[in-house]
PDB file of C-alpha atoms in Angstrom:
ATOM      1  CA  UNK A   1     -14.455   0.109   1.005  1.00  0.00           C
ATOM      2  CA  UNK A   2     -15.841  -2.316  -1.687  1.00  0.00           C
ATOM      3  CA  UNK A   3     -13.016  -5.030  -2.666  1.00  0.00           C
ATOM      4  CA  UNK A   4     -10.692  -4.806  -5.466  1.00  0.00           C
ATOM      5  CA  UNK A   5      -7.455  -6.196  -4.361  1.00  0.00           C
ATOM      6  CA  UNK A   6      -6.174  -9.210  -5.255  1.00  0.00           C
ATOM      7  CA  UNK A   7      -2.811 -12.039  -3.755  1.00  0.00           C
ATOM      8  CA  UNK A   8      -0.629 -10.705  -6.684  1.00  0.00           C
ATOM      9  CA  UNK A   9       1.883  -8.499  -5.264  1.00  0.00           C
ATOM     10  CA  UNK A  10       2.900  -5.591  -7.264  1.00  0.00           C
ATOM     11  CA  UNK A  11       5.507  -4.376  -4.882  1.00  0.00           C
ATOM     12  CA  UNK A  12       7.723  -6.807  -3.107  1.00  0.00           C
ATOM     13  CA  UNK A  13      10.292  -4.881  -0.945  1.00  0.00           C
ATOM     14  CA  UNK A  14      12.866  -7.280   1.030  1.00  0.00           C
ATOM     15  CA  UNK A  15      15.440  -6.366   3.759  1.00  0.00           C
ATOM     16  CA  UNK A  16      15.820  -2.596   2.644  1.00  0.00           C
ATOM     17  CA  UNK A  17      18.237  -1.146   4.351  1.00  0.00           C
ATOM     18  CA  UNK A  18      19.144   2.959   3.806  1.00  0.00           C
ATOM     19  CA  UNK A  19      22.483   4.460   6.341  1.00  0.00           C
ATOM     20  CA  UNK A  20      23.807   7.990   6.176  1.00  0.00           C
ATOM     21  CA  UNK A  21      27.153   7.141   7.671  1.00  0.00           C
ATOM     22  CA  UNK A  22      26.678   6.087  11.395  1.00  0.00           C
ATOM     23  CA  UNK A  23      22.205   7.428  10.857  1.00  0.00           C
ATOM     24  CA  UNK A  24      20.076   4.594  10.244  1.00  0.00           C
ATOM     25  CA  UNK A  25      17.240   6.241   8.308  1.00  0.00           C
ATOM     26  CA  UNK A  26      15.672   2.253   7.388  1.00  0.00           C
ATOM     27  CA  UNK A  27      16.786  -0.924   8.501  1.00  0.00           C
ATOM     28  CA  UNK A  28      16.194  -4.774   7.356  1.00  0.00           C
ATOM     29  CA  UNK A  29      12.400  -3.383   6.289  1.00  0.00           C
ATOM     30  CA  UNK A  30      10.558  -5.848   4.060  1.00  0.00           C
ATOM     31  CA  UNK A  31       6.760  -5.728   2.907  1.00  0.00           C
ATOM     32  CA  UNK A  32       4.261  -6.273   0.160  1.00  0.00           C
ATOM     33  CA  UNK A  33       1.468  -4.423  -1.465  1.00  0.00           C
ATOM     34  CA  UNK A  34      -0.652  -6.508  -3.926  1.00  0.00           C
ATOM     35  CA  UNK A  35      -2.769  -5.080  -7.149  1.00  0.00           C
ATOM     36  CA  UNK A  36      -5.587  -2.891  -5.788  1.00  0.00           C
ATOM     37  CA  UNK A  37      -5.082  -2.456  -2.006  1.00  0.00           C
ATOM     38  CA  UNK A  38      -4.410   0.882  -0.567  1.00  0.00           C
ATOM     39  CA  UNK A  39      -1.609   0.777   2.513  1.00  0.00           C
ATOM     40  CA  UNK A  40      -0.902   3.179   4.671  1.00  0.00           C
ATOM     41  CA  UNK A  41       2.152   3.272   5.977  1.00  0.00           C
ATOM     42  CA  UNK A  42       2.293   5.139   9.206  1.00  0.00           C
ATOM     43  CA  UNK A  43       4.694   6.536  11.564  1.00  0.00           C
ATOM     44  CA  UNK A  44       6.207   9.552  13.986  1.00  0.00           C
ATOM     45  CA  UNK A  45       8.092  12.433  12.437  1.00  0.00           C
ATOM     46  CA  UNK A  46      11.772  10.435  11.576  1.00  0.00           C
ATOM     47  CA  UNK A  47      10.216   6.974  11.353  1.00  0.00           C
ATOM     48  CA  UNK A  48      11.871   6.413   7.950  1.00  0.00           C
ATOM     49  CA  UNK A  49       8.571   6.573   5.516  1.00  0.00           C
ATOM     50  CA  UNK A  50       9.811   9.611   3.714  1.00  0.00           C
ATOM     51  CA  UNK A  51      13.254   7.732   3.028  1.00  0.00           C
ATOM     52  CA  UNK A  52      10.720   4.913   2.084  1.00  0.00           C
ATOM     53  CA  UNK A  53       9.448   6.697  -0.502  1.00  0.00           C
ATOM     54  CA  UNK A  54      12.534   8.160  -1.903  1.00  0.00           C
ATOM     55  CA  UNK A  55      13.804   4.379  -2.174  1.00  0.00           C
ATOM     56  CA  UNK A  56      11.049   3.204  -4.111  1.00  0.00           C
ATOM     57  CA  UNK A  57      11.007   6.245  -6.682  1.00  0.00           C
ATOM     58  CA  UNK A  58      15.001   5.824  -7.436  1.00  0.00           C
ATOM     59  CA  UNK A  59      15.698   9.528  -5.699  1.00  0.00           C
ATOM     60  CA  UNK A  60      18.069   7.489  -2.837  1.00  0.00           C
ATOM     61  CA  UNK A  61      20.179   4.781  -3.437  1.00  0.00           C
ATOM     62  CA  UNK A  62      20.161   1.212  -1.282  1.00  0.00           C
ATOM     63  CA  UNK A  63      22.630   0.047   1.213  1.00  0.00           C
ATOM     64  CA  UNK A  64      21.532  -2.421   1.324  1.00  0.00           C
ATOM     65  CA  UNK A  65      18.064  -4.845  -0.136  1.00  0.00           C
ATOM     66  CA  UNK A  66      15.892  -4.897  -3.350  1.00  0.00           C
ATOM     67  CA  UNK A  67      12.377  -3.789  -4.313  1.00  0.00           C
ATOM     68  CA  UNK A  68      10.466  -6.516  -7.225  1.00  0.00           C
ATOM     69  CA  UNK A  69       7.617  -4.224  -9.075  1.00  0.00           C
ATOM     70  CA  UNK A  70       5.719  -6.603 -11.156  1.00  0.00           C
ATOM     71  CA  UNK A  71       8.245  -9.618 -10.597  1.00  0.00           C
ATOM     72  CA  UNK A  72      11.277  -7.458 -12.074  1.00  0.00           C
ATOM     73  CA  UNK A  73      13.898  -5.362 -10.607  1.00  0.00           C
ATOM     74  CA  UNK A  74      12.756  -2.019 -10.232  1.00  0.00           C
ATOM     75  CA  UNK A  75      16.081  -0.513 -10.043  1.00  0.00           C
ATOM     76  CA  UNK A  76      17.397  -2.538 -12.844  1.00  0.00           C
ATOM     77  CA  UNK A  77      14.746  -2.063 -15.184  1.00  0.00           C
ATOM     78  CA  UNK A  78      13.488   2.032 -13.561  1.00  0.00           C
ATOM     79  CA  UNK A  79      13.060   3.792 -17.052  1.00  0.00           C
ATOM     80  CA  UNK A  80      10.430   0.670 -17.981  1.00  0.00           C
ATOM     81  CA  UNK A  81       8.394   1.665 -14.741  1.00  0.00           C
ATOM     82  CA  UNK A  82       8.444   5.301 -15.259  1.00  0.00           C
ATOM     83  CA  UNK A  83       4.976   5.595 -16.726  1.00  0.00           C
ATOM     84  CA  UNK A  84       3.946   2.941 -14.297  1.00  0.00           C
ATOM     85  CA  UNK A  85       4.527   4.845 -10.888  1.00  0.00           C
ATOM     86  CA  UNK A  86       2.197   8.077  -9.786  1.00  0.00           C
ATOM     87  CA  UNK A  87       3.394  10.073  -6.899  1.00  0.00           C
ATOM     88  CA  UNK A  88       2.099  13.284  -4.870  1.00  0.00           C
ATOM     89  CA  UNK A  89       5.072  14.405  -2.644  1.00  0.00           C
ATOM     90  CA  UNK A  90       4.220  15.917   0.836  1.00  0.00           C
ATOM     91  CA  UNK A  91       4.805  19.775  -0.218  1.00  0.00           C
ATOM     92  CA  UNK A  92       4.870  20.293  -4.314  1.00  0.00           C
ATOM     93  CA  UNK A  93       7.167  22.591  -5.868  1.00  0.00           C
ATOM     94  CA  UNK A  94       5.732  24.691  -9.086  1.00  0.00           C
ATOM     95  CA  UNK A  95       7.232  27.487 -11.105  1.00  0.00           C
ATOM     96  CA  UNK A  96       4.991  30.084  -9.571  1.00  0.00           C
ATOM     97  CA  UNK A  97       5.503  32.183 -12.509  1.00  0.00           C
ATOM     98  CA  UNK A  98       3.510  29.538 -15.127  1.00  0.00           C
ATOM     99  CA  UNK A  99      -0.333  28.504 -15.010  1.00  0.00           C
ATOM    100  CA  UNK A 100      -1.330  24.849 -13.874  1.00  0.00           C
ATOM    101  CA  UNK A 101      -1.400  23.662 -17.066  1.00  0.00           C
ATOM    102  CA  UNK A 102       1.849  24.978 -18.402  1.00  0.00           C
ATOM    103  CA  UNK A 103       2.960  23.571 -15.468  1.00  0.00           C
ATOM    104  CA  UNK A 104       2.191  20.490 -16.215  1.00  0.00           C
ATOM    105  CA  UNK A 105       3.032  20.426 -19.800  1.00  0.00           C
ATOM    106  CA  UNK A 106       6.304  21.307 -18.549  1.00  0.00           C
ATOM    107  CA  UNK A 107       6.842  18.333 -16.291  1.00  0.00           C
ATOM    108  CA  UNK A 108       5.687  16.088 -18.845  1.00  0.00           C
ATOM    109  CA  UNK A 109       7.738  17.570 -21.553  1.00  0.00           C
ATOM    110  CA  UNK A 110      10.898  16.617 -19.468  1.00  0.00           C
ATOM    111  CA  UNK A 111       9.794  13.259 -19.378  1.00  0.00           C
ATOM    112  CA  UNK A 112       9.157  12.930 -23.264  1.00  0.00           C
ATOM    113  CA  UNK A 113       5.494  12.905 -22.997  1.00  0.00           C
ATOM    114  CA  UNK A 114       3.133  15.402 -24.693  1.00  0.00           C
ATOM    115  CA  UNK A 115      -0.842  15.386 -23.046  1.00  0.00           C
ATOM    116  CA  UNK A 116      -3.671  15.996 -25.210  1.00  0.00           C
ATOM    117  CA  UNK A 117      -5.471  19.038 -24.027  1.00  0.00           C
ATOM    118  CA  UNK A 118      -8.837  16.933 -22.918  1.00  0.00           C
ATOM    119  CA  UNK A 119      -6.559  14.262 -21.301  1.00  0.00           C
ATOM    120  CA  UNK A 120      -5.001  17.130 -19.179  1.00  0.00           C
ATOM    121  CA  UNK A 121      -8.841  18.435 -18.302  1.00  0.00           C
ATOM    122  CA  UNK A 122      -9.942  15.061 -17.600  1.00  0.00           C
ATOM    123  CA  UNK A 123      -7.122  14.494 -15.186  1.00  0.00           C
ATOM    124  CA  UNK A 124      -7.114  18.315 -13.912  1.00  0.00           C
ATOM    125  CA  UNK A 125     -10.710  18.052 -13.115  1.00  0.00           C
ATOM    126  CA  UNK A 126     -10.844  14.840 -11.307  1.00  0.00           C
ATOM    127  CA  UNK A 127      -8.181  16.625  -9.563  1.00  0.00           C
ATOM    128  CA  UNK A 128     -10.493  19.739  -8.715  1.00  0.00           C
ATOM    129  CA  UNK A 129      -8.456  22.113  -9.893  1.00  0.00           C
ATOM    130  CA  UNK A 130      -9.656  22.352 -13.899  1.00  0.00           C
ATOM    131  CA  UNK A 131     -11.008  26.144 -13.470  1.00  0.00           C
ATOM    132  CA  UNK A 132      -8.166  27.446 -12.186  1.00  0.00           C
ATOM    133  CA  UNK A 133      -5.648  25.195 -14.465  1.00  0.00           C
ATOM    134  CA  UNK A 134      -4.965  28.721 -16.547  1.00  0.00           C
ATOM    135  CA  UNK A 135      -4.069  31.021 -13.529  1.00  0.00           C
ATOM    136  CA  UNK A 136      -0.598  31.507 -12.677  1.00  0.00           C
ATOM    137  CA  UNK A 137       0.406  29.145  -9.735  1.00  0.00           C
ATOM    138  CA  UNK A 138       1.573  32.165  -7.764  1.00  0.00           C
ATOM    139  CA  UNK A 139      -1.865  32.500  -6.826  1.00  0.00           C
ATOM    140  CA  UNK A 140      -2.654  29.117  -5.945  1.00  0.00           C
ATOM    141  CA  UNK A 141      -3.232  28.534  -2.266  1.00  0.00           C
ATOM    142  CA  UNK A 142      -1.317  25.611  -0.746  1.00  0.00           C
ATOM    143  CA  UNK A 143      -4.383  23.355  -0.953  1.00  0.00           C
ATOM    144  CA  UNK A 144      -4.346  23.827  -5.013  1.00  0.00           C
ATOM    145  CA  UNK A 145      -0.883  23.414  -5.308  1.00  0.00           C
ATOM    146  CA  UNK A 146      -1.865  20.389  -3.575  1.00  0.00           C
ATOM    147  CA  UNK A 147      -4.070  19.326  -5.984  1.00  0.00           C
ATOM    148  CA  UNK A 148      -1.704  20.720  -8.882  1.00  0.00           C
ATOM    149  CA  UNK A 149       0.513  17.607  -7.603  1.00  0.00           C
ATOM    150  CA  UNK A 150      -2.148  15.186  -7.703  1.00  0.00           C
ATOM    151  CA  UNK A 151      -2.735  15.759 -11.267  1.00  0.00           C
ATOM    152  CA  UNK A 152       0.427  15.432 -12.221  1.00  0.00           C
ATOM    153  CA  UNK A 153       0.658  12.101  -9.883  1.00  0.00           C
ATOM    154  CA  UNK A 154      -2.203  10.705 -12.289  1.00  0.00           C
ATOM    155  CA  UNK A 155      -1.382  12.586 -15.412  1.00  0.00           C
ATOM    156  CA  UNK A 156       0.314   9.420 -16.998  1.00  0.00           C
ATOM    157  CA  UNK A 157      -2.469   6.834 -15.521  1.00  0.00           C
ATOM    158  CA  UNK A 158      -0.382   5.098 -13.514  1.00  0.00           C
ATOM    159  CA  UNK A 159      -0.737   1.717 -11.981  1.00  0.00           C
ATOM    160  CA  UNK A 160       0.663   2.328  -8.496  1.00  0.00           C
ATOM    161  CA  UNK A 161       0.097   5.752  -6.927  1.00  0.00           C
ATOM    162  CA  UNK A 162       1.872   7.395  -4.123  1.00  0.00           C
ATOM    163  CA  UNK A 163       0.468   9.688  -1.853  1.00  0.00           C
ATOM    164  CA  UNK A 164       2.697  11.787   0.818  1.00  0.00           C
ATOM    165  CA  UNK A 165       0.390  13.287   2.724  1.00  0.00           C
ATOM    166  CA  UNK A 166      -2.524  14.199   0.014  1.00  0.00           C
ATOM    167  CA  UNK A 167      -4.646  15.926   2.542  1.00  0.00           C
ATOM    168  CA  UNK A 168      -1.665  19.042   3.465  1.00  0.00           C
ATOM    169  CA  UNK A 169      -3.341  22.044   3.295  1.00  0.00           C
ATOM    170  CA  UNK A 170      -6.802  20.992   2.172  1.00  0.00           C
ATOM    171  CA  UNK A 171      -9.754  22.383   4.110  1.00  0.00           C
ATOM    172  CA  UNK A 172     -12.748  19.767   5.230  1.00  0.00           C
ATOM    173  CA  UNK A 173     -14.512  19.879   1.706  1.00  0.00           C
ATOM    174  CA  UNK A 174     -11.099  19.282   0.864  1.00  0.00           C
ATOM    175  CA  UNK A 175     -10.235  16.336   2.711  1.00  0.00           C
ATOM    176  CA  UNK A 176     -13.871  15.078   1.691  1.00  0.00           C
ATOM    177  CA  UNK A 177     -12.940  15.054  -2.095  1.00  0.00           C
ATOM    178  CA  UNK A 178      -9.434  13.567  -1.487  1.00  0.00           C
ATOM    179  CA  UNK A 179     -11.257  10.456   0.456  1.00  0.00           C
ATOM    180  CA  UNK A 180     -13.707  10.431  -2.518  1.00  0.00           C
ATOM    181  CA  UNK A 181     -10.797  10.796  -5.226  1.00  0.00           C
ATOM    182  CA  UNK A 182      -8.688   7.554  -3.144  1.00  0.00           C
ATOM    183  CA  UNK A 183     -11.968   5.893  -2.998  1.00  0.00           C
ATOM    184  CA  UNK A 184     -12.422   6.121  -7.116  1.00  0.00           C
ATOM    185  CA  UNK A 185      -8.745   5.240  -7.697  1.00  0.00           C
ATOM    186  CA  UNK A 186      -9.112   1.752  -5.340  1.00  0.00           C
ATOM    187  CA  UNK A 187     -12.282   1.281  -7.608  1.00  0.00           C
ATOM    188  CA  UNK A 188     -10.588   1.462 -10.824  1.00  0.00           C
ATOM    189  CA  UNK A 189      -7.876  -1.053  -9.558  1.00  0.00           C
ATOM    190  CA  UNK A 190      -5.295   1.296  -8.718  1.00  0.00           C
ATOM    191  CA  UNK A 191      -2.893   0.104  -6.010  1.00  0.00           C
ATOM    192  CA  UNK A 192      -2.232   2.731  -3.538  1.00  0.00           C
ATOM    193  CA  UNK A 193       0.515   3.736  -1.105  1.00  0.00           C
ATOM    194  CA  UNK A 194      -0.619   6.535   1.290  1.00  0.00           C
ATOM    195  CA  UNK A 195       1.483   8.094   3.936  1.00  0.00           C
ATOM    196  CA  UNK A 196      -0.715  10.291   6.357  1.00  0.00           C
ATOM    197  CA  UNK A 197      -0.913  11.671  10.017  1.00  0.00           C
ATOM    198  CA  UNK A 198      -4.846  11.975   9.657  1.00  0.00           C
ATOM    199  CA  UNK A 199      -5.509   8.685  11.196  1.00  0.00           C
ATOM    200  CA  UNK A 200      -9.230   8.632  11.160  1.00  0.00           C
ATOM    201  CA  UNK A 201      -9.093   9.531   7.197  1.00  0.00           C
ATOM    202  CA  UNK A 202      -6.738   6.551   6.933  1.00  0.00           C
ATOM    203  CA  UNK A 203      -9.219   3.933   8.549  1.00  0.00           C
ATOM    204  CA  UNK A 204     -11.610   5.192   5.776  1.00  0.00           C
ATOM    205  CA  UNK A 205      -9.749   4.565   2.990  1.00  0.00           C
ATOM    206  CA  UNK A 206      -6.755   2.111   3.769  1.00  0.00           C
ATOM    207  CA  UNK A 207      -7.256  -1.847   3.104  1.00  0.00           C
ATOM    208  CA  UNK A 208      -3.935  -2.126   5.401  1.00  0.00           C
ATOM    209  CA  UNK A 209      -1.663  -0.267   7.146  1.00  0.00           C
ATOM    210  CA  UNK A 210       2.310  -0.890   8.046  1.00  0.00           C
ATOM    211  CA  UNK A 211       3.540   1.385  11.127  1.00  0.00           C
ATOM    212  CA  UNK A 212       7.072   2.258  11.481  1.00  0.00           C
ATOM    213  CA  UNK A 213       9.153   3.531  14.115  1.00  0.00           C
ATOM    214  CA  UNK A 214      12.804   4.623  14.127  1.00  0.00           C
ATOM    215  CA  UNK A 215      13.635   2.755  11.074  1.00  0.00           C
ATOM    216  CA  UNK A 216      11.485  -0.463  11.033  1.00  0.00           C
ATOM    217  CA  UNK A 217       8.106  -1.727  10.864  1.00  0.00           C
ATOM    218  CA  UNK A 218       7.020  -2.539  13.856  1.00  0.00           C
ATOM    219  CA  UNK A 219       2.874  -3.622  13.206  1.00  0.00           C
ATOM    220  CA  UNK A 220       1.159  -4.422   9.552  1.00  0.00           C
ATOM    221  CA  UNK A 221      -1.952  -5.877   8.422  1.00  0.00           C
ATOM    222  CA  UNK A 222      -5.595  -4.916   8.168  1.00  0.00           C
ATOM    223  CA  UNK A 223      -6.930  -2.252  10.360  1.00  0.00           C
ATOM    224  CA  UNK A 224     -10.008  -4.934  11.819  1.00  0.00           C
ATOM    225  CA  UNK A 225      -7.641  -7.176  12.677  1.00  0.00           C
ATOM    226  CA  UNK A 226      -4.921  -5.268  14.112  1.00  0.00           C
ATOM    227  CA  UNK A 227      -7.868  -3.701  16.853  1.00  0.00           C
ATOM    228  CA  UNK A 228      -8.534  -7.112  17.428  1.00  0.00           C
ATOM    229  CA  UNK A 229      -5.493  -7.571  19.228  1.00  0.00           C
ATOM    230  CA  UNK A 230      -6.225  -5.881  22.352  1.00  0.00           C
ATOM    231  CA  UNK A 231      -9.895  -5.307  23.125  1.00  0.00           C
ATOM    232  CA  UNK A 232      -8.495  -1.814  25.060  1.00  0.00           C
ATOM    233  CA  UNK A 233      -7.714  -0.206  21.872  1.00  0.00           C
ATOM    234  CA  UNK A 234     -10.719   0.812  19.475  1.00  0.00           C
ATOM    235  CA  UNK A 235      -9.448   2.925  16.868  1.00  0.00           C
ATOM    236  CA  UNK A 236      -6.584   2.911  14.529  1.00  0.00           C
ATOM    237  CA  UNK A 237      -4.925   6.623  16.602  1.00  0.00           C
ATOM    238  CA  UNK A 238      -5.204   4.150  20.028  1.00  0.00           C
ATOM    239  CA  UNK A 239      -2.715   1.587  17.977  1.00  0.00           C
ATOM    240  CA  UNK A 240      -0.697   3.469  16.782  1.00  0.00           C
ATOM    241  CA  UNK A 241       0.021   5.546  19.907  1.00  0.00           C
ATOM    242  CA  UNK A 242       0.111   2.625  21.704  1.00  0.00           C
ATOM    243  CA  UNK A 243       3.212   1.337  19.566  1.00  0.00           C
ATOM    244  CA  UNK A 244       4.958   4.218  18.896  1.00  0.00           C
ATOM    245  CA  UNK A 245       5.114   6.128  21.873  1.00  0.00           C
ATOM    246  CA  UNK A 246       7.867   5.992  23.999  1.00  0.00           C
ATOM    247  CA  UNK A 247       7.102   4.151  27.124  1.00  0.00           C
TER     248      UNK A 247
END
């Protein structure tokens, strides 16, 4: 991938902590993700990046730690953010009895916004899904839902995007246009978080990965020189197994 990144952090997440009584779902995690990179963050079923995400869109609350977007509190200041933060959730949930677009309109509606029709088509279509945007979502196969929830990720033009598994349900022209779409957003400057089990499509697209198991991040930093480590592992599935499987 061509450069776009820079050193200024736009997310600065320190010692987050998340317990469900005696469950630790995240402990004492801390990271950053600067304007432009795209970082995977990677992990078994029940590492903790799910409860990740939830943290950082407001949908769990903190035992303990804080998250800095842009220098400021992003729980103290969430409704300034709002318009800031994209996000395509692993499995999207539509009412099946609207099209795509009223869909949409919908979703925004709740949030205040209205969409100009050819903002909506721009953003539909660069999500793939503009000729069948008038069809009722009951027909949509889980792929286009899939791609329903992209567009509404990018429907407000959001600084930093995240994507929970983008590629569910897409078939291999699919998965080609996803890697193409990621490789656009990282173009335009858009700083990406990406959660995905496809590891190969991740050392395509990702500036840096994070791994976690059971709670914690275990490995970060960029893919070249993570391999670099140990000679014996070549690709980005080798590292990860080799640090996440139980020994």
């Amino acid at each position: 991938m061509t450069t776009s990144e820079t050193n200024v952090p736009m997310i600065e997440a320190v010692q987050l902590s998340k317990f469900y009584g005696p469950f630790v779902a995240v402990k004492e995690i801390s990271f950053q993700i600067n304007r432009g990179e795209v970082v995977a963050f990677l992990g078994p079923n029940g590492a903790g990046k799910s409860t990740l995400i939830k943290i950082i869109l407001g949908l769990v609350k903190l035992t303990q730690g804080s998250i800095l977007f842009n220098e400021k509190n992003l729980f103290h200041q969430r409704t300034e953010f709002v318009n800031q933060i994209g996000c395509l959730m692993e499995t999207p949930a539509f009412h099946t009895h609207l099209t795509g677009r009223e869909n949409l309109n919908y979703l925004n509606n709740l949030s205040g916004k209205i969409i100009a029709r050819t903002a909506m088509d721009s953003v539909l279509e660069k999500a793939g899904i503009l000729d069948r945007a008038d069809t009722l979502v009951r027909t949509y196969s889980q792929g286009m839902r899939q791609r329903l929830g992209l567009a509404n990720a990018l429907m407000s033009n959001p600084d930093f995007i995240i994507l929970d598994e983008p590629t569910n349900g897409l078939d291999p022209n699919g998965i080609n246009e996803m890697r193409q779409l990621i490789q656009s957003l990282y173009e335009d400057g858009k700083t990406i978080f990406l959660s995905s089990h496809l590891l190969g499509e991740v050392e395509k697209v990702c500036t840096k990965v994070a791994i976690i198991n059971q709670g914690q991040i275990v490995k970060e930093g960029r893919i070249e020189e993570l391999l670099k480590e140990d000679q014996k592992l070549s690709t980005l599935e080798e590292y990860f197994l080799h640090h996440t499987v139980e020994k």
